[in-house]
Every structure is written in C-alpha cells, then in structure tokens.
Tab-separated table of C-alpha atoms in Angstrom:
chain	number	residue	atom	x	y	z
A	12	MET	CA	133.079	50.960	95.227
A	13	SER	CA	132.349	49.935	91.737
A	14	ASP	CA	132.615	52.280	88.821
A	15	SER	CA	128.891	51.948	88.045
A	16	ARG	CA	127.923	53.128	91.520
A	17	LEU	CA	130.263	56.093	91.192
A	18	THR	CA	128.858	56.886	87.777
A	19	ASN	CA	125.292	56.654	89.100
A	20	GLY	CA	126.255	58.898	92.025
A	21	ALA	CA	127.888	61.405	89.696
A	22	ILE	CA	124.820	61.401	87.441
A	23	LEU	CA	122.587	61.964	90.468
A	24	LEU	CA	124.797	64.842	91.649
A	25	ASN	CA	124.758	66.360	88.164
A	26	GLU	CA	120.951	66.091	87.995
A	27	ARG	CA	120.636	67.752	91.411
A	28	ALA	CA	123.087	70.479	90.403
A	29	LYS	CA	121.119	71.045	87.178
A	30	PHE	CA	117.827	71.156	89.119
A	31	LEU	CA	119.389	73.605	91.599
A	32	ARG	CA	120.614	75.891	88.764
A	33	GLU	CA	117.190	75.763	87.067
A	34	SER	CA	115.482	76.533	90.365
A	35	GLU	CA	117.830	79.462	91.001
A	36	ASP	CA	117.173	80.777	87.476
A	37	GLU	CA	113.404	80.509	87.987
A	38	ILE	CA	113.649	82.263	91.356
A	39	GLU	CA	115.686	85.099	89.813
A	40	ALA	CA	113.156	85.434	86.989
A	41	MET	CA	110.274	85.567	89.477
A	42	GLU	CA	112.147	88.151	91.589
A	43	ARG	CA	112.664	90.312	88.469
A	44	LEU	CA	108.982	89.955	87.671
A	45	LEU	CA	108.056	90.904	91.234
A	46	ALA	CA	110.354	93.938	91.141
A	47	SER	CA	108.760	94.940	87.841
A	48	ALA	CA	105.269	94.504	89.317
A	49	GLN	CA	106.211	96.610	92.339
A	50	HIS	CA	107.642	99.214	89.975
A	51	ASP	CA	104.389	99.071	88.001
A	52	GLN	CA	102.417	99.602	91.223
A	53	ASP	CA	104.613	102.591	92.086
A	54	VAL	CA	104.074	104.017	88.608
A	55	ALA	CA	100.308	103.400	88.907
A	56	ARG	CA	100.255	105.209	92.279
A	57	ARG	CA	102.133	108.164	90.792
A	58	ILE	CA	99.722	108.271	87.836
A	59	ILE	CA	96.755	108.251	90.207
A	60	GLY	CA	98.348	111.055	92.224
A	61	LYS	CA	98.928	113.134	89.099
A	62	LYS	CA	95.346	112.534	87.919
A	63	ARG	CA	94.052	113.670	91.310
A	64	ASP	CA	96.214	116.790	91.076
A	65	ARG	CA	94.870	117.455	87.571
A	66	ASN	CA	91.269	116.806	88.652
A	67	SER	CA	91.643	119.238	91.547
A	68	LEU	CA	91.924	121.975	88.911
A	69	VAL	CA	88.559	121.137	87.302
A	70	PRO	CA	86.241	124.092	88.006
A	71	ILE	CA	83.615	122.091	89.940
A	72	ASN	CA	86.320	120.769	92.255
A	73	GLN	CA	87.345	124.354	93.013
A	74	LEU	CA	84.009	124.928	94.749
A	75	PRO	CA	83.983	124.911	98.546
A	76	THR	CA	83.270	121.511	100.068
A	77	GLU	CA	80.102	122.810	101.739
A	78	LEU	CA	78.715	123.867	98.369
A	79	LEU	CA	79.509	120.467	96.838
A	80	VAL	CA	77.721	118.807	99.769
A	81	ASP	CA	74.698	121.046	99.076
A	82	ILE	CA	74.788	120.095	95.394
A	83	PHE	CA	75.005	116.383	96.220
A	84	TRP	CA	72.232	116.712	98.822
A	85	ASN	CA	69.884	118.500	96.423
A	86	SER	CA	70.594	116.084	93.595
A	87	VAL	CA	69.415	113.073	95.609
A	88	LEU	CA	67.045	114.644	98.122
A	89	THR	CA	63.756	113.697	96.498
A	90	ASP	CA	64.673	110.253	95.250
A	91	GLN	CA	63.659	107.080	97.078
A	92	TRP	CA	66.942	105.478	95.936
A	93	PHE	CA	68.844	108.160	97.846
A	94	PHE	CA	71.775	106.017	99.041
A	95	LYS	CA	72.141	104.238	95.706
A	96	TYR	CA	72.553	107.590	93.957
A	97	LEU	CA	74.948	108.844	96.628
A	98	THR	CA	77.064	105.787	95.901
A	99	ARG	CA	76.925	106.502	92.166
A	100	ILE	CA	77.909	110.136	92.643
A	101	SER	CA	80.784	109.071	94.882
A	102	SER	CA	82.139	106.863	92.097
A	103	VAL	CA	82.624	109.844	89.761
A	104	ALA	CA	85.790	111.168	91.386
A	105	TRP	CA	88.032	110.413	94.332
A	106	LEU	CA	87.397	113.889	95.761
A	107	TRP	CA	83.630	113.428	95.532
A	108	LYS	CA	83.857	110.023	97.190
A	109	THR	CA	85.899	111.497	100.030
A	110	ILE	CA	83.503	114.419	100.471
A	111	ILE	CA	80.408	112.183	100.420
A	112	GLU	CA	81.852	109.642	102.856
A	113	HIS	CA	82.845	112.378	105.311
A	114	ALA	CA	79.770	114.620	105.078
A	115	PRO	CA	77.536	113.518	107.981
A	116	ARG	CA	74.664	115.662	106.710
A	117	LEU	CA	74.316	113.395	103.666
A	118	TRP	CA	73.901	110.361	105.902
A	119	ALA	CA	71.768	111.906	108.654
A	120	THR	CA	68.390	110.893	107.223
A	121	VAL	CA	67.812	107.295	108.209
A	122	ASP	CA	64.775	106.543	106.154
A	123	TRP	CA	63.263	103.096	105.775
A	124	SER	CA	61.594	104.197	102.543
A	125	THR	CA	64.886	105.139	100.817
A	126	HIS	CA	65.720	101.497	100.199
A	127	VAL	CA	68.349	101.365	102.897
A	128	THR	CA	69.432	97.716	103.134
A	129	LYS	CA	70.325	95.598	106.124
A	130	LYS	CA	73.990	95.881	105.144
A	131	LEU	CA	73.852	99.639	104.463
A	132	LEU	CA	71.978	100.733	107.582
A	133	PRO	CA	74.956	100.456	110.004
A	134	ILE	CA	77.137	102.324	107.493
A	135	VAL	CA	74.561	105.106	107.200
A	136	VAL	CA	74.333	105.485	110.984
A	137	LEU	CA	78.139	105.430	111.317
A	138	ARG	CA	78.750	107.978	108.557
A	139	ALA	CA	76.149	110.301	110.052
A	140	GLY	CA	78.604	110.722	112.903
A	141	ASP	CA	77.240	113.039	115.584
A	142	PHE	CA	74.965	114.875	113.163
A	143	PRO	CA	71.339	115.053	114.360
A	144	LEU	CA	69.347	112.237	112.760
A	145	THR	CA	66.013	112.299	111.027
A	146	VAL	CA	64.428	108.871	111.370
A	147	ASN	CA	61.575	107.889	109.091
A	148	MET	CA	59.752	104.598	109.348
A	149	PRO	CA	56.493	104.921	107.412
A	150	GLY	CA	55.032	101.436	107.390
A	151	PRO	CA	53.927	98.561	109.647
A	152	TYR	CA	56.509	95.891	108.909
A	153	ILE	CA	58.283	93.243	110.972
A	154	GLY	CA	61.777	91.772	110.471
A	155	TRP	CA	63.803	91.927	107.265
A	156	ASP	CA	62.399	91.369	103.772
A	157	ASP	CA	64.732	88.471	103.159
A	158	ASP	CA	67.162	87.464	105.891
A	159	SER	CA	69.203	85.397	103.439
A	160	ASP	CA	70.338	88.388	101.363
A	161	GLU	CA	71.918	91.172	103.400
A	162	GLU	CA	72.849	93.078	100.237
A	163	SER	CA	69.309	93.803	99.149
A	164	SER	CA	67.012	92.994	102.048
A	165	ARG	CA	65.249	95.986	103.543
A	166	PRO	CA	64.800	96.398	107.266
A	167	ARG	CA	61.387	96.013	108.773
A	168	ASN	CA	60.241	97.909	111.856
A	169	ALA	CA	61.754	95.789	114.628
A	170	SER	CA	65.149	95.390	112.976
A	171	PHE	CA	65.171	98.974	111.777
A	172	LEU	CA	64.459	100.249	115.267
A	173	GLU	CA	67.160	97.996	116.749
A	174	MET	CA	69.658	99.841	114.571
A	175	VAL	CA	68.459	103.405	115.167
A	176	LEU	CA	67.224	103.332	118.782
A	177	PRO	CA	70.751	103.330	120.228
A	178	LYS	CA	71.154	106.714	118.516
A	179	LEU	CA	67.952	108.098	120.103
A	180	ALA	CA	69.817	110.942	121.815
A	181	ARG	CA	70.820	112.214	118.365
A	182	TRP	CA	67.343	112.121	116.828
A	183	LYS	CA	66.271	115.531	115.578
A	184	LYS	CA	63.018	114.343	114.008
A	185	ALA	CA	61.230	111.030	113.897
A	186	TYR	CA	58.348	109.927	111.726
A	187	LEU	CA	57.288	106.510	112.958
A	188	PHE	CA	54.397	104.309	112.031
A	189	LEU	CA	54.191	101.605	114.686
C-alpha cells in the first residue's frame, strides 16, 4: 500500500474516532439532562404532595365530604351553566376536584337545559354512577346543534334520549317534552 492511502485511512479512522467521542460526550450530556429532569419531576411531585398536605389543613377542607358536596350542589343548583361551574369549582383544589368527580349526586341531574354538551353527556351519566337520575328535556328539538363541534354542541331530543334511555331503570324523575 502506498503511504497516501495509509494516511487517508488513518485520517478517516481519526475522524471516526473523533465523531465517536463527540457522540459519546453528547449522549452523556443528554443522560445528565434526563437525570436532572427526572429529579426535577420527583421534586415537583414532592412539592405537590406537600402542598396537598398543607391544603388539607385549610379550615374548609376540614369539613366532612358530604357537607362540601352540599355546598357545591347549592352553589350551582340554580344556574343553567351547572356543569361549567362544577368544572370551575373542581379546578380550585385537588381535593375539591376529587370530591366533585366522585360525588354521584352532583352528576345525577341530566338536564338538557343546563348546557350539557355532546362530549359532556356521557361523562355526566358515567359520573352519576348508580345514583337515581333526574332527566329533564324541556324542548322539542332533533339531533345535535352542530355535529361538527362535539365540545360545544348541545344534544337535541333524539340524541339526548339515546344517551339517557339506557339508564331508564335508574330514572327517579323525568320531565320530557316530546
């Protein structure tokens, strides 16, 4: 072999070795960053846990769960945006969110007039659990307001009934306009 081919081969090997070292250094740096991020997530989880412990000592959170459910129920009872306000209340504190999501009584009124949306209706029925349902459908409507937007479209009679009729055995009261 000629010296130039050996030199070119040596240069190529040196470039590969340099690339390999740089790659290893980058990998180590990324692994350190990942370990730091995981540590940060652990610290964040511990902070959240400590905040929850602290918040459990707030006087309102010392009330019995049943009383908090009554307070939440009475605060939204007369409003047509019932479920929207339940969602807002549940965003105040982790404990409140947990209580609201697991209090079937708060979800047991399936009312077309409370602006329940196509997306929310199955959640409402599910969260009501086995609690007796009050079903209210006050107007003569057909289909969904806007089938293209499940976030905001309101159920109309046929679609609304499709969702609540399977739960007929659990109906306590029904106010239907057909």
